[in-house]
Amino acid sequence: FLKRFNVEETINTVLHHEILLYNKLLKVIHESLTEMQKGLKGLILIDERLDHLNRRLLANKIPEFWLEHSFPSILTLRNYMDDLRMRVKFLDDWVRLGSPTVFNLGAFYHPEEFLTAVLQVYARKHTVPFDSLSWITTPLATITPEKITKEPDEGIYIYGLPIEGAKWDSVDKSLAECGQRELVSVLPVMHLLPTQEKDHYDLTKTYECPVFRTQNRGSGALGLPNYIFSIFLPTKNEKPDHWVQRSVAAFITTQ
């Protein structure tokens, strides 16, 4: 990695940091499972820690020891492993195939660091103060990232944000009520564009939708803050307060 990528470039620094974190997590998982196998074969004594690990695995729950080194997650163990595979594949493809056209925000251990890096790149390019920047967030016409073959001139494309309590009406290009059985749906690809504009949105017709790491919306006293940033979604048929009362929010992972 260090031979192919200039880690002094802001985005590459973030990528390098992400790879180190995931490598550490994968090492913890691999070593603990290898130890568990030895214990089950009678090659080593199963102590209290290994016994606890075994009980968590059998209950389809993430071992607490893994979570100490992991991104926050409230998934079952099976879904957590699927999520981890998706994250590692995204980063592996990035290293092997080059920077993606559309970024999966849910693949980042620290998505807020990546978003900050994009703002820093923009600030340096345009010689503007970093702390003067915010986001213009525009939903695109497609939910499928593969249909987008060219990166934007400015900013980034992101995909894969599930939204809870409402859905995106691609015809009306607006937030809409979700049906009884569609509590969680997925937002389309979003264009995130840095801006110095202070009042870009009419907040009587736009819902400021928070994006969280997990569906546990509160932030614990320990660990990473759950809130990442906000996206701005048009709401034509309802006032923004309607969605506030519905507690509509987006997430980078859902159960």
PDB file of C-alpha atoms in Angstrom:
ATOM      1  CA  PHE A   1       0.000   0.000   0.000  1.00  0.00           C
ATOM      2  CA  LEU A   2       2.697   2.486   1.029  1.00  0.00           C
ATOM      3  CA  LYS A   3       4.549   1.886  -2.249  1.00  0.00           C
ATOM      4  CA  ARG A   4       1.480   2.537  -4.434  1.00  0.00           C
ATOM      5  CA  PHE A   5      -0.275   5.320  -2.510  1.00  0.00           C
ATOM      6  CA  ASN A   6       1.042   8.669  -1.373  1.00  0.00           C
ATOM      7  CA  VAL A   7      -0.200   8.720   2.234  1.00  0.00           C
ATOM      8  CA  GLU A   8       0.502  12.449   2.458  1.00  0.00           C
ATOM      9  CA  GLU A   9      -2.588  12.934   0.286  1.00  0.00           C
ATOM     10  CA  THR A  10      -5.574  13.461   2.580  1.00  0.00           C
ATOM     11  CA  ILE A  11      -7.903  10.778   1.160  1.00  0.00           C
ATOM     12  CA  ASN A  12      -5.092   8.206   1.019  1.00  0.00           C
ATOM     13  CA  THR A  13      -4.287   8.942   4.678  1.00  0.00           C
ATOM     14  CA  VAL A  14      -7.875   8.076   5.588  1.00  0.00           C
ATOM     15  CA  LEU A  15      -7.740   4.882   3.494  1.00  0.00           C
ATOM     16  CA  HIS A  16      -4.479   3.841   5.154  1.00  0.00           C
ATOM     17  CA  HIS A  17      -5.954   4.447   8.625  1.00  0.00           C
ATOM     18  CA  GLU A  18      -9.046   2.417   7.727  1.00  0.00           C
ATOM     19  CA  ILE A  19      -6.917  -0.502   6.492  1.00  0.00           C
ATOM     20  CA  LEU A  20      -4.897  -0.536   9.728  1.00  0.00           C
ATOM     21  CA  LEU A  21      -8.084  -0.607  11.823  1.00  0.00           C
ATOM     22  CA  TYR A  22      -9.669  -3.432   9.815  1.00  0.00           C
ATOM     23  CA  ASN A  23      -6.437  -5.447   9.792  1.00  0.00           C
ATOM     24  CA  LYS A  24      -6.309  -5.166  13.591  1.00  0.00           C
ATOM     25  CA  LEU A  25      -9.952  -6.284  13.891  1.00  0.00           C
ATOM     26  CA  LEU A  26      -9.437  -9.220  11.503  1.00  0.00           C
ATOM     27  CA  LYS A  27      -6.340 -10.273  13.461  1.00  0.00           C
ATOM     28  CA  VAL A  28      -8.301 -10.215  16.752  1.00  0.00           C
ATOM     29  CA  ILE A  29     -11.121 -12.300  15.225  1.00  0.00           C
ATOM     30  CA  HIS A  30      -8.722 -14.792  13.600  1.00  0.00           C
ATOM     31  CA  GLU A  31      -6.572 -15.278  16.714  1.00  0.00           C
ATOM     32  CA  SER A  32      -9.555 -15.709  19.048  1.00  0.00           C
ATOM     33  CA  LEU A  33     -11.221 -18.270  16.748  1.00  0.00           C
ATOM     34  CA  THR A  34      -7.948 -20.201  16.347  1.00  0.00           C
ATOM     35  CA  GLU A  35      -7.622 -20.288  20.137  1.00  0.00           C
ATOM     36  CA  MET A  36     -11.252 -21.408  20.431  1.00  0.00           C
ATOM     37  CA  GLN A  37     -10.631 -24.288  18.010  1.00  0.00           C
ATOM     38  CA  LYS A  38      -7.626 -25.420  20.064  1.00  0.00           C
ATOM     39  CA  GLY A  39      -9.746 -25.314  23.196  1.00  0.00           C
ATOM     40  CA  LEU A  40     -12.537 -27.369  21.625  1.00  0.00           C
ATOM     41  CA  LYS A  41      -9.961 -29.947  20.454  1.00  0.00           C
ATOM     42  CA  GLY A  42      -8.584 -30.188  24.010  1.00  0.00           C
ATOM     43  CA  LEU A  43      -5.175 -28.776  23.053  1.00  0.00           C
ATOM     44  CA  ILE A  44      -5.478 -25.869  25.520  1.00  0.00           C
ATOM     45  CA  LEU A  45      -7.581 -25.174  28.599  1.00  0.00           C
ATOM     46  CA  ILE A  46     -10.816 -23.286  27.945  1.00  0.00           C
ATOM     47  CA  ASP A  47     -10.634 -20.375  30.383  1.00  0.00           C
ATOM     48  CA  GLU A  48     -13.408 -17.925  31.290  1.00  0.00           C
ATOM     49  CA  ARG A  49     -12.686 -15.681  28.273  1.00  0.00           C
ATOM     50  CA  LEU A  50     -12.866 -18.562  25.774  1.00  0.00           C
ATOM     51  CA  ASP A  51     -15.986 -19.933  27.442  1.00  0.00           C
ATOM     52  CA  HIS A  52     -17.642 -16.527  27.099  1.00  0.00           C
ATOM     53  CA  LEU A  53     -16.535 -16.333  23.441  1.00  0.00           C
ATOM     54  CA  ASN A  54     -18.055 -19.754  22.760  1.00  0.00           C
ATOM     55  CA  ARG A  55     -21.362 -18.828  24.387  1.00  0.00           C
ATOM     56  CA  ARG A  56     -21.598 -15.606  22.351  1.00  0.00           C
ATOM     57  CA  LEU A  57     -20.887 -17.477  19.103  1.00  0.00           C
ATOM     58  CA  LEU A  58     -23.523 -20.114  19.851  1.00  0.00           C
ATOM     59  CA  ALA A  59     -26.057 -17.361  20.661  1.00  0.00           C
ATOM     60  CA  ASN A  60     -25.380 -15.615  17.292  1.00  0.00           C
ATOM     61  CA  LYS A  61     -24.081 -12.525  19.136  1.00  0.00           C
ATOM     62  CA  ILE A  62     -20.915 -10.507  18.508  1.00  0.00           C
ATOM     63  CA  PRO A  63     -18.307 -11.286  21.204  1.00  0.00           C
ATOM     64  CA  GLU A  64     -17.640  -8.225  23.367  1.00  0.00           C
ATOM     65  CA  PHE A  65     -13.908  -8.759  22.875  1.00  0.00           C
ATOM     66  CA  TRP A  66     -14.357  -8.240  19.124  1.00  0.00           C
ATOM     67  CA  LEU A  67     -16.468  -5.122  19.668  1.00  0.00           C
ATOM     68  CA  GLU A  68     -13.624  -3.566  21.677  1.00  0.00           C
ATOM     69  CA  HIS A  69     -11.657  -3.448  18.420  1.00  0.00           C
ATOM     70  CA  SER A  70     -14.605  -3.065  16.047  1.00  0.00           C
ATOM     71  CA  PHE A  71     -16.744  -0.375  14.477  1.00  0.00           C
ATOM     72  CA  PRO A  72     -20.001   0.007  16.499  1.00  0.00           C
ATOM     73  CA  SER A  73     -22.594  -2.606  15.601  1.00  0.00           C
ATOM     74  CA  ILE A  74     -25.886  -3.917  17.008  1.00  0.00           C
ATOM     75  CA  LEU A  75     -26.213  -6.657  14.377  1.00  0.00           C
ATOM     76  CA  THR A  76     -26.493 -10.360  15.009  1.00  0.00           C
ATOM     77  CA  LEU A  77     -23.202 -12.211  14.600  1.00  0.00           C
ATOM     78  CA  ARG A  78     -24.242 -13.627  11.212  1.00  0.00           C
ATOM     79  CA  ASN A  79     -25.238 -10.187   9.862  1.00  0.00           C
ATOM     80  CA  TYR A  80     -22.137  -8.630  11.408  1.00  0.00           C
ATOM     81  CA  MET A  81     -19.893 -11.030   9.488  1.00  0.00           C
ATOM     82  CA  ASP A  82     -21.750 -10.220   6.241  1.00  0.00           C
ATOM     83  CA  ASP A  83     -21.319  -6.503   7.001  1.00  0.00           C
ATOM     84  CA  LEU A  84     -17.620  -6.974   7.773  1.00  0.00           C
ATOM     85  CA  ARG A  85     -17.069  -8.867   4.502  1.00  0.00           C
ATOM     86  CA  MET A  86     -18.765  -6.050   2.560  1.00  0.00           C
ATOM     87  CA  ARG A  87     -16.570  -3.432   4.255  1.00  0.00           C
ATOM     88  CA  VAL A  88     -13.329  -5.320   3.668  1.00  0.00           C
ATOM     89  CA  LYS A  89     -14.222  -6.008   0.009  1.00  0.00           C
ATOM     90  CA  PHE A  90     -14.922  -2.299  -0.591  1.00  0.00           C
ATOM     91  CA  LEU A  91     -11.508  -1.287   0.799  1.00  0.00           C
ATOM     92  CA  ASP A  92      -9.752  -4.181  -0.992  1.00  0.00           C
ATOM     93  CA  ASP A  93     -11.317  -3.143  -4.330  1.00  0.00           C
ATOM     94  CA  TRP A  94     -10.259   0.453  -3.683  1.00  0.00           C
ATOM     95  CA  VAL A  95      -6.623  -0.586  -3.173  1.00  0.00           C
ATOM     96  CA  ARG A  96      -6.540  -3.059  -6.090  1.00  0.00           C
ATOM     97  CA  LEU A  97      -8.734  -1.277  -8.665  1.00  0.00           C
ATOM     98  CA  GLY A  98      -8.328   2.400  -7.757  1.00  0.00           C
ATOM     99  CA  SER A  99     -10.582   5.000  -6.165  1.00  0.00           C
ATOM    100  CA  PRO A 100     -14.293   4.133  -6.549  1.00  0.00           C
ATOM    101  CA  THR A 101     -16.677   6.306  -8.570  1.00  0.00           C
ATOM    102  CA  VAL A 102     -19.299   5.969  -5.820  1.00  0.00           C
ATOM    103  CA  PHE A 103     -18.306   5.519  -2.169  1.00  0.00           C
ATOM    104  CA  ASN A 104     -20.086   3.197   0.227  1.00  0.00           C
ATOM    105  CA  LEU A 105     -20.219   5.298   3.394  1.00  0.00           C
ATOM    106  CA  GLY A 106     -21.218   2.180   5.336  1.00  0.00           C
ATOM    107  CA  ALA A 107     -17.835   0.579   4.609  1.00  0.00           C
ATOM    108  CA  PHE A 108     -15.852   3.092   6.663  1.00  0.00           C
ATOM    109  CA  TYR A 109     -14.805   2.483  10.247  1.00  0.00           C
ATOM    110  CA  HIS A 110     -14.701   6.286  10.630  1.00  0.00           C
ATOM    111  CA  PRO A 111     -17.015   7.768   7.959  1.00  0.00           C
ATOM    112  CA  GLU A 112     -16.768  11.202   9.586  1.00  0.00           C
ATOM    113  CA  GLU A 113     -12.993  11.229   8.973  1.00  0.00           C
ATOM    114  CA  PHE A 114     -13.543  10.466   5.299  1.00  0.00           C
ATOM    115  CA  LEU A 115     -16.135  13.261   4.957  1.00  0.00           C
ATOM    116  CA  THR A 116     -13.795  15.688   6.727  1.00  0.00           C
ATOM    117  CA  ALA A 117     -11.005  14.717   4.322  1.00  0.00           C
ATOM    118  CA  VAL A 118     -13.222  15.459   1.296  1.00  0.00           C
ATOM    119  CA  LEU A 119     -13.959  18.925   2.730  1.00  0.00           C
ATOM    120  CA  GLN A 120     -10.245  19.508   3.389  1.00  0.00           C
ATOM    121  CA  VAL A 121      -9.363  18.619  -0.213  1.00  0.00           C
ATOM    122  CA  TYR A 122     -12.022  21.056  -1.472  1.00  0.00           C
ATOM    123  CA  ALA A 123     -10.847  23.809   0.918  1.00  0.00           C
ATOM    124  CA  ARG A 124      -7.243  23.497  -0.264  1.00  0.00           C
ATOM    125  CA  LYS A 125      -8.194  23.335  -3.939  1.00  0.00           C
ATOM    126  CA  HIS A 126     -10.332  26.488  -3.751  1.00  0.00           C
ATOM    127  CA  THR A 127      -8.310  28.267  -1.046  1.00  0.00           C
ATOM    128  CA  VAL A 128     -11.263  28.702   1.305  1.00  0.00           C
ATOM    129  CA  PRO A 129     -11.415  28.213   5.099  1.00  0.00           C
ATOM    130  CA  PHE A 130     -12.255  24.611   5.982  1.00  0.00           C
ATOM    131  CA  ASP A 131     -14.609  25.658   8.784  1.00  0.00           C
ATOM    132  CA  SER A 132     -16.688  27.738   6.324  1.00  0.00           C
ATOM    133  CA  LEU A 133     -17.793  24.615   4.439  1.00  0.00           C
ATOM    134  CA  SER A 134     -20.945  22.533   4.705  1.00  0.00           C
ATOM    135  CA  TRP A 135     -22.701  20.053   2.399  1.00  0.00           C
ATOM    136  CA  ILE A 136     -25.178  20.308  -0.441  1.00  0.00           C
ATOM    137  CA  THR A 137     -26.705  16.807  -0.587  1.00  0.00           C
ATOM    138  CA  THR A 138     -28.534  15.945  -3.801  1.00  0.00           C
ATOM    139  CA  PRO A 139     -30.360  12.628  -4.400  1.00  0.00           C
ATOM    140  CA  LEU A 140     -29.682  11.248  -7.893  1.00  0.00           C
ATOM    141  CA  ALA A 141     -32.093   9.403 -10.166  1.00  0.00           C
ATOM    142  CA  THR A 142     -30.632   5.940  -9.518  1.00  0.00           C
ATOM    143  CA  ILE A 143     -30.402   3.672  -6.491  1.00  0.00           C
ATOM    144  CA  THR A 144     -27.776   1.525  -8.269  1.00  0.00           C
ATOM    145  CA  PRO A 145     -24.158   2.766  -7.980  1.00  0.00           C
ATOM    146  CA  GLU A 146     -23.035   0.568 -10.911  1.00  0.00           C
ATOM    147  CA  LYS A 147     -25.007   2.810 -13.283  1.00  0.00           C
ATOM    148  CA  ILE A 148     -22.722   5.732 -12.475  1.00  0.00           C
ATOM    149  CA  THR A 149     -19.509   5.523 -14.473  1.00  0.00           C
ATOM    150  CA  LYS A 150     -18.006   8.976 -13.952  1.00  0.00           C
ATOM    151  CA  GLU A 151     -17.149  10.704 -10.695  1.00  0.00           C
ATOM    152  CA  PRO A 152     -18.508  14.236 -10.115  1.00  0.00           C
ATOM    153  CA  ASP A 153     -16.435  17.302 -11.015  1.00  0.00           C
ATOM    154  CA  GLU A 154     -16.629  18.386  -7.359  1.00  0.00           C
ATOM    155  CA  GLY A 155     -17.517  16.481  -4.201  1.00  0.00           C
ATOM    156  CA  ILE A 156     -18.335  12.771  -4.049  1.00  0.00           C
ATOM    157  CA  TYR A 157     -21.115  10.279  -4.720  1.00  0.00           C
ATOM    158  CA  ILE A 158     -22.186   7.987  -1.866  1.00  0.00           C
ATOM    159  CA  TYR A 159     -24.634   5.091  -1.771  1.00  0.00           C
ATOM    160  CA  GLY A 160     -26.213   2.518   0.488  1.00  0.00           C
ATOM    161  CA  LEU A 161     -27.914   4.690   3.112  1.00  0.00           C
ATOM    162  CA  PRO A 162     -31.004   2.951   4.540  1.00  0.00           C
ATOM    163  CA  ILE A 163     -33.688   5.353   5.819  1.00  0.00           C
ATOM    164  CA  GLU A 164     -36.177   4.568   8.594  1.00  0.00           C
ATOM    165  CA  GLY A 165     -39.652   6.060   9.085  1.00  0.00           C
ATOM    166  CA  ALA A 166     -40.057   7.339   5.510  1.00  0.00           C
ATOM    167  CA  LYS A 167     -39.061   6.384   1.965  1.00  0.00           C
ATOM    168  CA  TRP A 168     -37.711   8.185  -1.074  1.00  0.00           C
ATOM    169  CA  ASP A 169     -40.246   8.713  -3.877  1.00  0.00           C
ATOM    170  CA  SER A 170     -38.077   8.603  -7.006  1.00  0.00           C
ATOM    171  CA  VAL A 171     -40.927   9.850  -9.224  1.00  0.00           C
ATOM    172  CA  ASP A 172     -41.880  12.801  -7.025  1.00  0.00           C
ATOM    173  CA  LYS A 173     -38.235  13.328  -5.957  1.00  0.00           C
ATOM    174  CA  SER A 174     -39.392  13.808  -2.398  1.00  0.00           C
ATOM    175  CA  LEU A 175     -39.689  12.098   0.977  1.00  0.00           C
ATOM    176  CA  ALA A 176     -42.894  10.093   1.241  1.00  0.00           C
ATOM    177  CA  GLU A 177     -44.780   7.948   3.731  1.00  0.00           C
ATOM    178  CA  CYS A 178     -43.604   4.359   3.843  1.00  0.00           C
ATOM    179  CA  GLY A 179     -46.041   1.465   3.834  1.00  0.00           C
ATOM    180  CA  GLN A 180     -46.660  -0.688   6.891  1.00  0.00           C
ATOM    181  CA  ARG A 181     -44.167  -3.311   5.769  1.00  0.00           C
ATOM    182  CA  GLU A 182     -41.463  -0.988   4.467  1.00  0.00           C
ATOM    183  CA  LEU A 183     -40.194   0.616   7.658  1.00  0.00           C
ATOM    184  CA  VAL A 184     -36.656   0.678   6.245  1.00  0.00           C
ATOM    185  CA  SER A 185     -35.895   1.513   2.607  1.00  0.00           C
ATOM    186  CA  VAL A 186     -32.727   2.661   0.828  1.00  0.00           C
ATOM    187  CA  LEU A 187     -31.985   6.174  -0.383  1.00  0.00           C
ATOM    188  CA  PRO A 188     -30.705   6.691  -3.937  1.00  0.00           C
ATOM    189  CA  VAL A 189     -27.101   7.561  -4.710  1.00  0.00           C
ATOM    190  CA  MET A 190     -26.380  10.984  -3.172  1.00  0.00           C
ATOM    191  CA  HIS A 191     -24.096  13.711  -4.495  1.00  0.00           C
ATOM    192  CA  LEU A 192     -22.302  15.426  -1.602  1.00  0.00           C
ATOM    193  CA  LEU A 193     -20.978  18.803  -2.714  1.00  0.00           C
ATOM    194  CA  PRO A 194     -18.988  21.091  -0.387  1.00  0.00           C
ATOM    195  CA  THR A 195     -20.287  24.665  -0.278  1.00  0.00           C
ATOM    196  CA  GLN A 196     -19.680  27.962   1.496  1.00  0.00           C
ATOM    197  CA  GLU A 197     -23.344  28.900   1.135  1.00  0.00           C
ATOM    198  CA  LYS A 198     -24.957  29.353   4.535  1.00  0.00           C
ATOM    199  CA  ASP A 199     -28.638  29.193   3.593  1.00  0.00           C
ATOM    200  CA  HIS A 200     -28.680  26.939   0.561  1.00  0.00           C
ATOM    201  CA  TYR A 201     -31.861  25.124   1.623  1.00  0.00           C
ATOM    202  CA  ASP A 202     -35.379  26.351   2.289  1.00  0.00           C
ATOM    203  CA  LEU A 203     -35.969  24.452   5.535  1.00  0.00           C
ATOM    204  CA  THR A 204     -39.750  24.844   5.184  1.00  0.00           C
ATOM    205  CA  LYS A 205     -39.543  22.466   2.190  1.00  0.00           C
ATOM    206  CA  THR A 206     -36.468  20.431   3.121  1.00  0.00           C
ATOM    207  CA  TYR A 207     -35.984  17.864   5.872  1.00  0.00           C
ATOM    208  CA  GLU A 208     -32.594  17.847   7.594  1.00  0.00           C
ATOM    209  CA  CYS A 209     -32.172  14.091   7.975  1.00  0.00           C
ATOM    210  CA  PRO A 210     -29.584  12.870  10.502  1.00  0.00           C
ATOM    211  CA  VAL A 211     -27.324   9.983   9.504  1.00  0.00           C
ATOM    212  CA  PHE A 212     -26.346   7.584  12.304  1.00  0.00           C
ATOM    213  CA  ARG A 213     -23.902   4.665  12.523  1.00  0.00           C
ATOM    214  CA  THR A 214     -26.466   2.243  13.932  1.00  0.00           C
ATOM    215  CA  GLN A 215     -30.181   2.146  14.685  1.00  0.00           C
ATOM    216  CA  ASN A 216     -29.337   2.815  18.330  1.00  0.00           C
ATOM    217  CA  ARG A 217     -29.741   6.549  17.798  1.00  0.00           C
ATOM    218  CA  GLY A 218     -28.389   7.819  21.096  1.00  0.00           C
ATOM    219  CA  SER A 219     -24.688   8.342  21.718  1.00  0.00           C
ATOM    220  CA  GLY A 220     -23.115   6.316  24.497  1.00  0.00           C
ATOM    221  CA  ALA A 221     -20.822   7.951  27.029  1.00  0.00           C
ATOM    222  CA  LEU A 222     -18.048   5.666  25.781  1.00  0.00           C
ATOM    223  CA  GLY A 223     -17.108   4.759  22.253  1.00  0.00           C
ATOM    224  CA  LEU A 224     -17.749   6.653  19.041  1.00  0.00           C
ATOM    225  CA  PRO A 225     -20.560   9.213  18.636  1.00  0.00           C
ATOM    226  CA  ASN A 226     -23.468   7.659  16.761  1.00  0.00           C
ATOM    227  CA  TYR A 227     -24.375  10.787  14.753  1.00  0.00           C
ATOM    228  CA  ILE A 228     -22.234  11.290  11.624  1.00  0.00           C
ATOM    229  CA  PHE A 229     -23.730  14.201   9.648  1.00  0.00           C
ATOM    230  CA  SER A 230     -27.010  15.334   8.068  1.00  0.00           C
ATOM    231  CA  ILE A 231     -28.377  15.086   4.548  1.00  0.00           C
ATOM    232  CA  PHE A 232     -31.036  17.445   3.182  1.00  0.00           C
ATOM    233  CA  LEU A 233     -34.034  15.846   1.482  1.00  0.00           C
ATOM    234  CA  PRO A 234     -36.881  17.658  -0.333  1.00  0.00           C
ATOM    235  CA  THR A 235     -40.338  17.157   1.204  1.00  0.00           C
ATOM    236  CA  LYS A 236     -43.142  18.300  -1.104  1.00  0.00           C
ATOM    237  CA  ASN A 237     -46.271  16.874   0.499  1.00  0.00           C
ATOM    238  CA  GLU A 238     -45.440  17.200   4.199  1.00  0.00           C
ATOM    239  CA  LYS A 239     -43.797  19.838   6.370  1.00  0.00           C
ATOM    240  CA  PRO A 240     -40.365  18.935   7.756  1.00  0.00           C
ATOM    241  CA  ASP A 241     -41.883  18.831  11.260  1.00  0.00           C
ATOM    242  CA  HIS A 242     -43.922  15.820  10.135  1.00  0.00           C
ATOM    243  CA  TRP A 243     -40.718  13.831   9.586  1.00  0.00           C
ATOM    244  CA  VAL A 244     -39.223  15.142  12.831  1.00  0.00           C
ATOM    245  CA  GLN A 245     -42.230  13.687  14.681  1.00  0.00           C
ATOM    246  CA  ARG A 246     -41.751  10.433  12.773  1.00  0.00           C
ATOM    247  CA  SER A 247     -38.080  10.406  13.915  1.00  0.00           C
ATOM    248  CA  VAL A 248     -37.014   9.826  10.306  1.00  0.00           C
ATOM    249  CA  ALA A 249     -33.293   9.082  10.086  1.00  0.00           C
ATOM    250  CA  ALA A 250     -30.748   7.381   7.825  1.00  0.00           C
ATOM    251  CA  PHE A 251     -28.087   4.878   8.878  1.00  0.00           C
ATOM    252  CA  ILE A 252     -24.918   3.403   7.439  1.00  0.00           C
ATOM    253  CA  THR A 253     -25.968  -0.075   8.651  1.00  0.00           C
ATOM    254  CA  THR A 254     -29.297  -1.596   9.649  1.00  0.00           C
ATOM    255  CA  GLN A 255     -30.382  -4.933  11.008  1.00  0.00           C
TER     256      GLN A 255
END
